[in-house]
Short mmCIF file of N, CA and C in Angstrom, two decimals:
data_model
loop_
_atom_site.label_atom_id
_atom_site.label_comp_id
_atom_site.label_asym_id
_atom_site.label_seq_id
_atom_site.Cartn_x
_atom_site.Cartn_y
_atom_site.Cartn_z
N MET M 1 0.82 -1.18 0.00
CA MET M 1 0.00 0.00 0.00
C MET M 1 0.86 1.25 0.00
N LEU M 2 2.08 1.13 0.47
CA LEU M 2 2.98 2.27 0.49
C LEU M 2 3.22 2.78 -0.92
N LEU M 3 3.41 1.85 -1.87
CA LEU M 3 3.62 2.26 -3.26
C LEU M 3 2.40 3.00 -3.79
N ALA M 4 1.21 2.53 -3.44
CA ALA M 4 -0.01 3.18 -3.89
C ALA M 4 -0.11 4.58 -3.32
N ALA M 5 0.25 4.75 -2.07
CA ALA M 5 0.18 6.06 -1.43
C ALA M 5 1.16 7.03 -2.07
N GLU M 6 2.32 6.54 -2.47
CA GLU M 6 3.32 7.40 -3.11
C GLU M 6 2.84 7.88 -4.48
N ASN M 7 2.09 7.06 -5.19
CA ASN M 7 1.62 7.41 -6.53
C ASN M 7 0.40 8.30 -6.50
N ALA M 8 -0.32 8.35 -5.40
CA ALA M 8 -1.58 9.09 -5.32
C ALA M 8 -1.42 10.58 -5.63
N PRO M 9 -0.42 11.32 -5.06
CA PRO M 9 -0.31 12.75 -5.38
C PRO M 9 -0.05 13.01 -6.87
N ARG M 10 0.82 12.19 -7.47
CA ARG M 10 1.09 12.36 -8.90
C ARG M 10 -0.15 12.11 -9.71
N LEU M 11 -0.88 11.10 -9.35
CA LEU M 11 -2.09 10.75 -10.08
C LEU M 11 -3.13 11.86 -9.96
N MET M 12 -3.30 12.41 -8.78
CA MET M 12 -4.27 13.49 -8.58
C MET M 12 -3.86 14.72 -9.38
N SER M 13 -2.59 15.01 -9.46
CA SER M 13 -2.09 16.15 -10.23
C SER M 13 -2.39 15.96 -11.72
N VAL M 14 -2.11 14.77 -12.24
CA VAL M 14 -2.37 14.48 -13.65
C VAL M 14 -3.87 14.55 -13.93
N MET M 15 -4.68 13.98 -13.03
CA MET M 15 -6.13 14.03 -13.23
C MET M 15 -6.64 15.47 -13.22
N GLY M 16 -6.08 16.31 -12.34
CA GLY M 16 -6.49 17.71 -12.28
C GLY M 16 -6.20 18.44 -13.57
N ILE M 17 -5.01 18.21 -14.14
CA ILE M 17 -4.63 18.85 -15.41
C ILE M 17 -5.59 18.42 -16.52
N PHE M 18 -5.86 17.10 -16.60
CA PHE M 18 -6.77 16.61 -17.63
C PHE M 18 -8.17 17.19 -17.44
N GLN M 19 -8.65 17.25 -16.21
CA GLN M 19 -9.98 17.77 -15.97
C GLN M 19 -10.08 19.25 -16.32
N GLN M 20 -9.05 20.05 -15.99
CA GLN M 20 -9.07 21.48 -16.30
C GLN M 20 -9.10 21.70 -17.80
N SER M 21 -8.24 20.97 -18.53
CA SER M 21 -8.21 21.16 -19.98
C SER M 21 -9.49 20.64 -20.63
N ALA M 22 -10.05 19.56 -20.08
CA ALA M 22 -11.28 19.02 -20.65
C ALA M 22 -12.46 19.96 -20.39
N LYS M 23 -12.53 20.56 -19.21
CA LYS M 23 -13.62 21.49 -18.88
C LYS M 23 -13.56 22.72 -19.79
N ALA M 24 -12.36 23.17 -20.08
CA ALA M 24 -12.22 24.34 -20.95
C ALA M 24 -12.71 24.03 -22.36
N ALA M 25 -12.59 22.78 -22.77
CA ALA M 25 -12.98 22.40 -24.13
C ALA M 25 -14.46 22.05 -24.26
N VAL M 26 -15.17 21.94 -23.13
CA VAL M 26 -16.58 21.51 -23.17
C VAL M 26 -17.43 22.65 -23.74
N GLN M 27 -17.99 22.46 -24.96
CA GLN M 27 -18.82 23.48 -25.56
C GLN M 27 -20.04 22.88 -26.23
N SER M 28 -20.01 21.62 -26.54
CA SER M 28 -21.17 21.00 -27.20
C SER M 28 -21.47 19.67 -26.53
N ASP M 29 -22.64 19.10 -26.86
CA ASP M 29 -23.01 17.79 -26.29
C ASP M 29 -22.01 16.72 -26.69
N PHE M 30 -21.49 16.82 -27.91
CA PHE M 30 -20.51 15.85 -28.38
C PHE M 30 -19.26 15.88 -27.52
N ILE M 31 -18.80 17.06 -27.22
CA ILE M 31 -17.60 17.22 -26.40
C ILE M 31 -17.90 16.78 -24.96
N LYS M 32 -19.12 17.06 -24.47
CA LYS M 32 -19.48 16.62 -23.12
C LYS M 32 -19.44 15.10 -23.02
N GLY M 33 -19.93 14.41 -24.05
CA GLY M 33 -19.86 12.94 -24.08
C GLY M 33 -18.42 12.47 -24.06
N GLY M 34 -17.56 13.16 -24.80
CA GLY M 34 -16.13 12.83 -24.80
C GLY M 34 -15.50 13.07 -23.44
N PHE M 35 -15.94 14.16 -22.77
CA PHE M 35 -15.42 14.46 -21.44
C PHE M 35 -15.79 13.34 -20.46
N THR M 36 -17.01 12.85 -20.55
CA THR M 36 -17.44 11.74 -19.68
C THR M 36 -16.59 10.51 -19.93
N MET M 37 -16.33 10.21 -21.19
CA MET M 37 -15.48 9.06 -21.52
C MET M 37 -14.07 9.27 -20.98
N LEU M 38 -13.57 10.49 -21.11
CA LEU M 38 -12.22 10.80 -20.62
C LEU M 38 -12.16 10.60 -19.10
N ARG M 39 -13.19 11.04 -18.39
CA ARG M 39 -13.21 10.85 -16.93
C ARG M 39 -13.22 9.37 -16.58
N LEU M 40 -13.98 8.56 -17.30
CA LEU M 40 -14.00 7.11 -17.04
C LEU M 40 -12.63 6.50 -17.29
N LEU M 41 -12.00 6.91 -18.38
CA LEU M 41 -10.65 6.40 -18.67
C LEU M 41 -9.66 6.82 -17.60
N LEU M 42 -9.78 8.06 -17.12
CA LEU M 42 -8.87 8.54 -16.08
C LEU M 42 -9.08 7.77 -14.77
N ARG M 43 -10.32 7.45 -14.45
CA ARG M 43 -10.59 6.67 -13.24
C ARG M 43 -9.96 5.28 -13.34
N ARG M 44 -10.10 4.67 -14.51
CA ARG M 44 -9.49 3.33 -14.69
C ARG M 44 -7.98 3.42 -14.63
N ALA M 45 -7.41 4.46 -15.23
CA ALA M 45 -5.96 4.64 -15.17
C ALA M 45 -5.51 4.87 -13.73
N ALA M 46 -6.29 5.66 -12.99
CA ALA M 46 -5.96 5.91 -11.58
C ALA M 46 -5.98 4.61 -10.80
N PHE M 47 -6.98 3.78 -11.02
CA PHE M 47 -7.06 2.50 -10.33
C PHE M 47 -5.82 1.66 -10.62
N LEU M 48 -5.43 1.57 -11.90
CA LEU M 48 -4.26 0.77 -12.26
C LEU M 48 -2.98 1.32 -11.66
N LEU M 49 -2.82 2.66 -11.70
CA LEU M 49 -1.61 3.25 -11.13
C LEU M 49 -1.50 3.04 -9.63
N VAL M 50 -2.63 3.04 -8.96
CA VAL M 50 -2.62 2.88 -7.51
C VAL M 50 -2.47 1.41 -7.12
N PHE M 51 -3.19 0.51 -7.78
CA PHE M 51 -3.23 -0.88 -7.33
C PHE M 51 -2.28 -1.82 -8.07
N LEU M 52 -1.79 -1.45 -9.24
CA LEU M 52 -0.87 -2.33 -9.95
C LEU M 52 0.40 -2.61 -9.16
N PRO M 53 1.03 -1.60 -8.54
CA PRO M 53 2.21 -1.92 -7.73
C PRO M 53 1.88 -2.86 -6.57
N VAL M 54 0.72 -2.71 -5.97
CA VAL M 54 0.32 -3.59 -4.87
C VAL M 54 0.14 -5.01 -5.37
N LEU M 55 -0.51 -5.16 -6.53
CA LEU M 55 -0.72 -6.49 -7.08
C LEU M 55 0.59 -7.16 -7.45
N SER M 56 1.54 -6.40 -7.98
CA SER M 56 2.82 -7.01 -8.35
C SER M 56 3.60 -7.44 -7.12
N VAL M 57 3.49 -6.71 -6.02
CA VAL M 57 4.13 -7.13 -4.77
C VAL M 57 3.47 -8.41 -4.27
N ALA M 58 2.14 -8.50 -4.38
CA ALA M 58 1.44 -9.70 -3.95
C ALA M 58 1.88 -10.91 -4.76
N GLN M 59 2.14 -10.72 -6.05
CA GLN M 59 2.60 -11.83 -6.88
C GLN M 59 3.94 -12.36 -6.40
N VAL M 60 4.82 -11.48 -5.95
CA VAL M 60 6.12 -11.92 -5.45
C VAL M 60 5.92 -12.81 -4.23
N GLU M 61 5.00 -12.44 -3.33
CA GLU M 61 4.75 -13.25 -2.14
C GLU M 61 4.18 -14.61 -2.53
N ILE M 62 3.27 -14.64 -3.49
CA ILE M 62 2.64 -15.88 -3.90
C ILE M 62 3.67 -16.81 -4.54
N ALA M 63 4.60 -16.26 -5.30
CA ALA M 63 5.56 -17.07 -6.03
C ALA M 63 6.51 -17.82 -5.12
N GLY M 64 6.85 -17.27 -3.95
CA GLY M 64 7.79 -17.90 -3.05
C GLY M 64 7.12 -18.93 -2.17
N CYS M 65 7.93 -19.85 -1.65
CA CYS M 65 7.40 -20.85 -0.72
C CYS M 65 7.14 -20.22 0.64
N LYS M 66 6.19 -20.77 1.36
CA LYS M 66 5.85 -20.33 2.71
C LYS M 66 6.85 -20.93 3.69
N SER M 67 6.94 -20.32 4.86
CA SER M 67 7.82 -20.81 5.91
C SER M 67 7.00 -21.38 7.06
N CYS M 68 7.60 -22.35 7.75
CA CYS M 68 6.95 -22.94 8.93
C CYS M 68 7.05 -21.99 10.11
N GLU M 69 6.39 -22.40 11.21
CA GLU M 69 6.40 -21.61 12.43
C GLU M 69 7.82 -21.21 12.79
N PRO M 70 8.04 -20.03 13.26
CA PRO M 70 7.09 -19.07 13.81
C PRO M 70 6.59 -18.04 12.80
N ALA M 71 6.94 -18.17 11.52
CA ALA M 71 6.51 -17.19 10.51
C ALA M 71 4.99 -17.19 10.37
N LEU M 72 4.42 -16.01 10.29
CA LEU M 72 2.98 -15.84 10.11
C LEU M 72 2.67 -15.83 8.62
N VAL M 73 1.70 -16.63 8.19
CA VAL M 73 1.31 -16.69 6.78
C VAL M 73 -0.20 -16.52 6.67
N SER M 74 -0.65 -16.11 5.49
CA SER M 74 -2.08 -16.01 5.19
C SER M 74 -2.37 -16.87 3.97
N LEU M 75 -3.45 -17.64 4.05
CA LEU M 75 -3.85 -18.52 2.96
C LEU M 75 -5.30 -18.25 2.60
N HIS M 76 -5.62 -18.39 1.31
CA HIS M 76 -6.98 -18.17 0.82
C HIS M 76 -7.53 -19.47 0.27
N GLY M 77 -8.80 -19.73 0.55
CA GLY M 77 -9.42 -20.93 0.02
C GLY M 77 -10.84 -21.10 0.52
N ILE M 78 -11.40 -22.27 0.25
CA ILE M 78 -12.75 -22.61 0.66
C ILE M 78 -12.67 -23.42 1.96
N LEU M 79 -13.46 -23.03 2.95
CA LEU M 79 -13.46 -23.70 4.25
C LEU M 79 -14.41 -24.89 4.21
N VAL M 80 -13.89 -26.08 4.51
CA VAL M 80 -14.70 -27.30 4.53
C VAL M 80 -14.47 -28.05 5.84
N ARG M 81 -15.45 -28.87 6.18
CA ARG M 81 -15.36 -29.73 7.36
C ARG M 81 -15.51 -31.17 6.85
N LYS M 82 -14.67 -32.06 7.36
CA LYS M 82 -14.68 -33.44 6.87
C LYS M 82 -14.55 -34.39 8.05
N THR M 83 -15.28 -35.51 7.97
CA THR M 83 -15.18 -36.54 9.00
C THR M 83 -14.25 -37.63 8.48
N LEU M 84 -13.23 -37.93 9.28
CA LEU M 84 -12.22 -38.93 8.93
C LEU M 84 -12.15 -40.00 10.02
N ALA M 85 -11.40 -41.05 9.76
CA ALA M 85 -11.19 -42.10 10.75
C ALA M 85 -10.24 -41.59 11.82
N GLY M 86 -10.60 -41.84 13.07
CA GLY M 86 -9.77 -41.42 14.20
C GLY M 86 -9.17 -42.62 14.91
N PRO M 87 -9.04 -42.52 16.23
CA PRO M 87 -8.42 -43.60 17.00
C PRO M 87 -9.26 -44.88 16.93
N PRO M 88 -8.70 -46.04 17.08
CA PRO M 88 -7.30 -46.28 17.43
C PRO M 88 -6.35 -46.37 16.24
N ASN M 89 -6.86 -46.68 15.03
CA ASN M 89 -5.95 -46.94 13.91
C ASN M 89 -5.91 -45.84 12.85
N TYR M 90 -6.85 -44.91 12.88
CA TYR M 90 -6.91 -43.80 11.91
C TYR M 90 -6.98 -44.29 10.46
N ARG M 91 -7.74 -45.39 10.25
CA ARG M 91 -7.78 -45.96 8.89
C ARG M 91 -9.19 -46.04 8.32
N ASP M 92 -10.16 -46.57 9.12
CA ASP M 92 -11.48 -46.84 8.55
C ASP M 92 -12.55 -46.75 9.64
N ILE M 93 -13.50 -45.84 9.46
CA ILE M 93 -14.58 -45.67 10.42
C ILE M 93 -15.43 -46.94 10.50
N HIS M 94 -15.59 -47.63 9.39
CA HIS M 94 -16.44 -48.82 9.32
C HIS M 94 -15.78 -50.05 9.93
N LYS M 95 -14.52 -49.95 10.32
CA LYS M 95 -13.83 -51.09 10.92
C LYS M 95 -13.38 -50.77 12.34
N GLY M 96 -14.17 -49.96 13.05
CA GLY M 96 -13.92 -49.75 14.46
C GLY M 96 -13.22 -48.46 14.84
N ASP M 97 -12.70 -47.71 13.89
CA ASP M 97 -12.06 -46.43 14.24
C ASP M 97 -13.14 -45.39 14.54
N GLU M 98 -12.88 -44.58 15.55
CA GLU M 98 -13.82 -43.51 15.90
C GLU M 98 -13.81 -42.43 14.83
N PRO M 99 -14.98 -41.84 14.52
CA PRO M 99 -14.99 -40.72 13.57
C PRO M 99 -14.36 -39.48 14.21
N GLU M 100 -13.67 -38.73 13.39
CA GLU M 100 -13.01 -37.50 13.85
C GLU M 100 -13.25 -36.42 12.81
N THR M 101 -13.79 -35.30 13.25
CA THR M 101 -14.10 -34.21 12.33
C THR M 101 -12.94 -33.22 12.31
N VAL M 102 -12.52 -32.84 11.10
CA VAL M 102 -11.42 -31.88 10.94
C VAL M 102 -11.88 -30.73 10.06
N TRP M 103 -11.24 -29.58 10.22
CA TRP M 103 -11.47 -28.42 9.37
C TRP M 103 -10.35 -28.36 8.35
N LEU M 104 -10.72 -28.16 7.09
CA LEU M 104 -9.73 -28.07 6.00
C LEU M 104 -9.93 -26.78 5.24
N LEU M 105 -8.83 -26.28 4.71
CA LEU M 105 -8.88 -25.14 3.80
C LEU M 105 -8.43 -25.65 2.44
N LYS M 106 -9.36 -25.71 1.48
CA LYS M 106 -9.03 -26.09 0.11
C LYS M 106 -8.49 -24.84 -0.57
N LEU M 107 -7.19 -24.83 -0.83
CA LEU M 107 -6.52 -23.62 -1.30
C LEU M 107 -6.91 -23.24 -2.71
N GLU M 108 -6.96 -21.93 -2.96
CA GLU M 108 -7.26 -21.42 -4.30
C GLU M 108 -6.15 -21.81 -5.28
N SER M 109 -4.93 -21.73 -4.81
CA SER M 109 -3.76 -22.08 -5.62
C SER M 109 -2.84 -22.94 -4.76
N PRO M 110 -2.19 -23.94 -5.38
CA PRO M 110 -1.28 -24.77 -4.59
C PRO M 110 -0.11 -23.93 -4.04
N ILE M 111 0.38 -24.33 -2.89
CA ILE M 111 1.53 -23.65 -2.28
C ILE M 111 2.65 -24.65 -2.07
N CYS M 112 3.82 -24.11 -1.78
CA CYS M 112 4.94 -24.93 -1.34
C CYS M 112 5.38 -24.38 0.01
N VAL M 113 6.00 -25.25 0.79
CA VAL M 113 6.46 -24.88 2.12
C VAL M 113 7.92 -25.28 2.24
N ASP M 114 8.76 -24.33 2.66
CA ASP M 114 10.19 -24.60 2.84
C ASP M 114 10.43 -25.50 4.04
N GLU M 115 11.49 -26.27 3.95
CA GLU M 115 11.91 -27.10 5.08
C GLU M 115 12.31 -26.22 6.25
N ASP M 116 11.93 -26.63 7.43
CA ASP M 116 12.33 -25.94 8.65
C ASP M 116 13.77 -26.37 8.95
N LYS M 117 14.68 -25.44 8.90
CA LYS M 117 16.11 -25.76 9.11
C LYS M 117 16.38 -26.27 10.53
N LEU M 118 15.59 -25.82 11.52
CA LEU M 118 15.79 -26.25 12.90
C LEU M 118 15.16 -27.61 13.20
N GLN M 119 14.04 -27.93 12.51
CA GLN M 119 13.36 -29.20 12.74
C GLN M 119 12.94 -29.83 11.41
N PRO M 120 13.90 -30.25 10.58
CA PRO M 120 13.55 -30.78 9.26
C PRO M 120 12.74 -32.08 9.31
N ASP M 121 12.87 -32.86 10.39
CA ASP M 121 12.09 -34.09 10.49
C ASP M 121 10.62 -33.81 10.77
N LEU M 122 10.34 -32.79 11.56
CA LEU M 122 8.96 -32.43 11.87
C LEU M 122 8.32 -31.58 10.78
N ASN M 123 9.11 -30.73 10.15
CA ASN M 123 8.59 -29.80 9.16
C ASN M 123 9.40 -29.88 7.86
N PRO M 124 9.26 -30.97 7.11
CA PRO M 124 10.00 -31.10 5.85
C PRO M 124 9.41 -30.19 4.78
N SER M 125 10.14 -30.00 3.70
CA SER M 125 9.61 -29.19 2.60
C SER M 125 8.45 -29.93 1.95
N GLN M 126 7.51 -29.16 1.44
CA GLN M 126 6.33 -29.72 0.78
C GLN M 126 6.09 -28.95 -0.50
N ARG M 127 5.66 -29.65 -1.53
CA ARG M 127 5.35 -29.03 -2.81
C ARG M 127 3.91 -29.36 -3.20
N ASN M 128 3.31 -28.49 -3.97
CA ASN M 128 1.97 -28.70 -4.53
C ASN M 128 0.92 -29.01 -3.46
N VAL M 129 0.96 -28.26 -2.37
CA VAL M 129 -0.01 -28.43 -1.28
C VAL M 129 -1.33 -27.78 -1.71
N ARG M 130 -2.40 -28.56 -1.73
CA ARG M 130 -3.69 -28.05 -2.18
C ARG M 130 -4.72 -27.93 -1.06
N LYS M 131 -4.49 -28.61 0.05
CA LYS M 131 -5.37 -28.44 1.21
C LYS M 131 -4.55 -28.49 2.48
N VAL M 132 -5.02 -27.73 3.46
CA VAL M 132 -4.32 -27.56 4.72
C VAL M 132 -5.33 -27.80 5.84
N GLN M 133 -4.95 -28.65 6.81
CA GLN M 133 -5.80 -28.85 7.97
C GLN M 133 -5.64 -27.66 8.91
N LEU M 134 -6.77 -27.17 9.43
CA LEU M 134 -6.74 -26.02 10.33
C LEU M 134 -6.82 -26.48 11.78
N VAL M 135 -5.98 -25.91 12.62
CA VAL M 135 -6.01 -26.15 14.05
C VAL M 135 -6.65 -24.91 14.67
N LEU M 136 -7.86 -25.10 15.20
CA LEU M 136 -8.68 -23.98 15.67
C LEU M 136 -8.87 -24.02 17.18
N ASP M 137 -8.82 -22.85 17.81
CA ASP M 137 -9.22 -22.75 19.21
C ASP M 137 -10.75 -22.60 19.24
N LYS M 138 -11.34 -22.48 20.41
CA LYS M 138 -12.80 -22.43 20.53
C LYS M 138 -13.40 -21.26 19.76
N GLU M 139 -12.78 -20.08 19.89
CA GLU M 139 -13.29 -18.88 19.22
C GLU M 139 -13.28 -19.06 17.70
N HIS M 140 -12.18 -19.56 17.15
CA HIS M 140 -12.09 -19.74 15.71
C HIS M 140 -12.96 -20.90 15.23
N SER M 141 -13.20 -21.88 16.09
CA SER M 141 -14.08 -22.99 15.75
C SER M 141 -15.52 -22.48 15.57
N GLU M 142 -15.95 -21.61 16.46
CA GLU M 142 -17.29 -21.02 16.33
C GLU M 142 -17.38 -20.18 15.07
N ARG M 143 -16.33 -19.44 14.76
CA ARG M 143 -16.31 -18.61 13.55
C ARG M 143 -16.34 -19.50 12.30
N ALA M 144 -15.63 -20.63 12.36
CA ALA M 144 -15.58 -21.55 11.22
C ALA M 144 -16.97 -22.09 10.90
N ASN M 145 -17.78 -22.36 11.93
CA ASN M 145 -19.15 -22.85 11.69
C ASN M 145 -19.95 -21.86 10.86
N VAL M 146 -19.73 -20.57 11.08
CA VAL M 146 -20.45 -19.53 10.33
C VAL M 146 -19.92 -19.43 8.89
N LEU M 147 -18.63 -19.68 8.71
CA LEU M 147 -17.99 -19.50 7.41
C LEU M 147 -17.93 -20.78 6.56
N LEU M 148 -18.45 -21.88 7.06
CA LEU M 148 -18.39 -23.16 6.37
C LEU M 148 -18.86 -23.04 4.92
N GLY M 149 -18.03 -23.53 3.99
CA GLY M 149 -18.37 -23.52 2.57
C GLY M 149 -18.06 -22.23 1.85
N LYS M 150 -17.54 -21.23 2.57
CA LYS M 150 -17.26 -19.93 1.96
C LYS M 150 -15.77 -19.76 1.67
N ARG M 151 -15.50 -18.80 0.80
CA ARG M 151 -14.11 -18.40 0.51
C ARG M 151 -13.64 -17.55 1.69
N VAL M 152 -12.51 -17.95 2.30
CA VAL M 152 -12.02 -17.28 3.50
C VAL M 152 -10.52 -17.02 3.38
N VAL M 153 -10.04 -16.20 4.30
CA VAL M 153 -8.61 -16.05 4.49
C VAL M 153 -8.32 -16.54 5.91
N ALA M 154 -7.30 -17.39 6.01
CA ALA M 154 -6.89 -17.93 7.30
C ALA M 154 -5.42 -17.58 7.49
N SER M 155 -5.10 -17.01 8.65
CA SER M 155 -3.72 -16.66 8.96
C SER M 155 -3.28 -17.42 10.20
N GLY M 156 -1.97 -17.64 10.28
CA GLY M 156 -1.41 -18.34 11.42
C GLY M 156 -0.03 -18.88 11.08
N THR M 157 0.34 -19.97 11.75
CA THR M 157 1.66 -20.56 11.54
C THR M 157 1.52 -21.98 11.00
N LEU M 158 2.40 -22.34 10.08
CA LEU M 158 2.38 -23.66 9.45
C LEU M 158 3.27 -24.64 10.19
N PHE M 159 2.88 -25.92 10.18
CA PHE M 159 3.74 -26.98 10.71
C PHE M 159 3.37 -28.29 10.03
N GLY M 160 4.25 -29.26 10.14
CA GLY M 160 4.03 -30.56 9.53
C GLY M 160 3.28 -31.50 10.45
N PRO M 161 2.69 -32.58 9.90
CA PRO M 161 1.93 -33.52 10.71
C PRO M 161 2.85 -34.35 11.61
N HIS M 162 2.40 -34.60 12.85
CA HIS M 162 3.21 -35.45 13.72
C HIS M 162 2.37 -36.34 14.64
N THR M 163 1.04 -36.37 14.44
CA THR M 163 0.19 -37.32 15.17
C THR M 163 -0.82 -37.90 14.20
N GLY M 164 -1.54 -38.92 14.64
CA GLY M 164 -2.58 -39.53 13.82
C GLY M 164 -3.74 -38.59 13.56
N HIS M 165 -3.89 -37.56 14.38
CA HIS M 165 -4.97 -36.59 14.20
C HIS M 165 -4.70 -35.63 13.04
N HIS M 166 -3.48 -35.62 12.55
CA HIS M 166 -3.10 -34.71 11.47
C HIS M 166 -3.30 -35.41 10.13
N SER M 167 -4.18 -34.85 9.29
CA SER M 167 -4.58 -35.55 8.06
C SER M 167 -4.01 -34.96 6.78
N THR M 168 -3.31 -33.85 6.84
CA THR M 168 -2.72 -33.26 5.63
C THR M 168 -1.21 -33.11 5.82
N SER M 169 -0.52 -32.85 4.73
CA SER M 169 0.95 -32.73 4.79
C SER M 169 1.40 -31.43 5.45
N VAL M 170 0.49 -30.45 5.55
CA VAL M 170 0.78 -29.17 6.19
C VAL M 170 -0.46 -28.77 7.00
N LEU M 171 -0.24 -28.26 8.20
CA LEU M 171 -1.33 -27.77 9.05
C LEU M 171 -1.09 -26.32 9.38
N LEU M 172 -2.17 -25.61 9.71
CA LEU M 172 -2.10 -24.19 10.05
C LEU M 172 -2.74 -23.98 11.43
N THR M 173 -1.95 -23.50 12.39
CA THR M 173 -2.50 -23.07 13.67
C THR M 173 -3.09 -21.68 13.46
N VAL M 174 -4.40 -21.58 13.51
CA VAL M 174 -5.11 -20.37 13.09
C VAL M 174 -5.10 -19.29 14.17
N THR M 175 -4.72 -18.08 13.74
CA THR M 175 -4.81 -16.91 14.61
C THR M 175 -5.82 -15.90 14.06
N TYR M 176 -6.25 -16.09 12.80
CA TYR M 176 -7.22 -15.20 12.17
C TYR M 176 -8.00 -16.02 11.14
N LEU M 177 -9.32 -15.86 11.12
CA LEU M 177 -10.17 -16.55 10.16
C LEU M 177 -11.36 -15.67 9.85
N ASP M 178 -11.50 -15.29 8.58
CA ASP M 178 -12.61 -14.42 8.20
C ASP M 178 -12.78 -14.41 6.69
N LEU M 179 -13.81 -13.72 6.24
CA LEU M 179 -14.01 -13.51 4.81
C LEU M 179 -12.90 -12.58 4.31
N PRO M 180 -12.48 -12.73 3.06
CA PRO M 180 -11.50 -11.78 2.51
C PRO M 180 -12.11 -10.39 2.45
N HIS M 181 -11.29 -9.38 2.45
CA HIS M 181 -11.77 -7.99 2.43
C HIS M 181 -12.20 -7.55 1.04
N TRP M 182 -11.89 -8.30 0.02
CA TRP M 182 -12.33 -7.99 -1.34
C TRP M 182 -13.15 -9.16 -1.83
N LYS M 183 -14.00 -8.90 -2.84
CA LYS M 183 -14.87 -9.97 -3.34
C LYS M 183 -14.63 -10.19 -4.80
#
């Protein structure tokens, strides 16, 4: 957003010059129609000048692999709830394993996760991750019930599976869960 804020004064200055010269030229209905078109074009140009730098910075973040805890990451996807086999064998509900319900985030785009240099056995590198199991506290669990089936943003720290309760190659300990701010 800093880049957008830096471009705003220049953009306003350019828009002011165009508007002054266009207003001076307005003398007929034909020219008024052209002025309206010019204003629409200037608004679109302003949008691109302000948000294009932000979008290009976001692309850099998306292109790189995510880091495991303690790094904070944000992921976008569809929030789903799934019942899986739980204890004692975590294999088959129909053969005596208890059902266990988990929250998953089906990611919009696959991610990769870098190996944790301090704990490579617990947090190995992962490629092409398409779903992440969410670890929710009570507050976020209640919020998840409201957001079930919706496109959400979930923030927190990533880690690798290390118990039978962990059903994906990467898990996210959630510190934030909500609808994205844009639609």
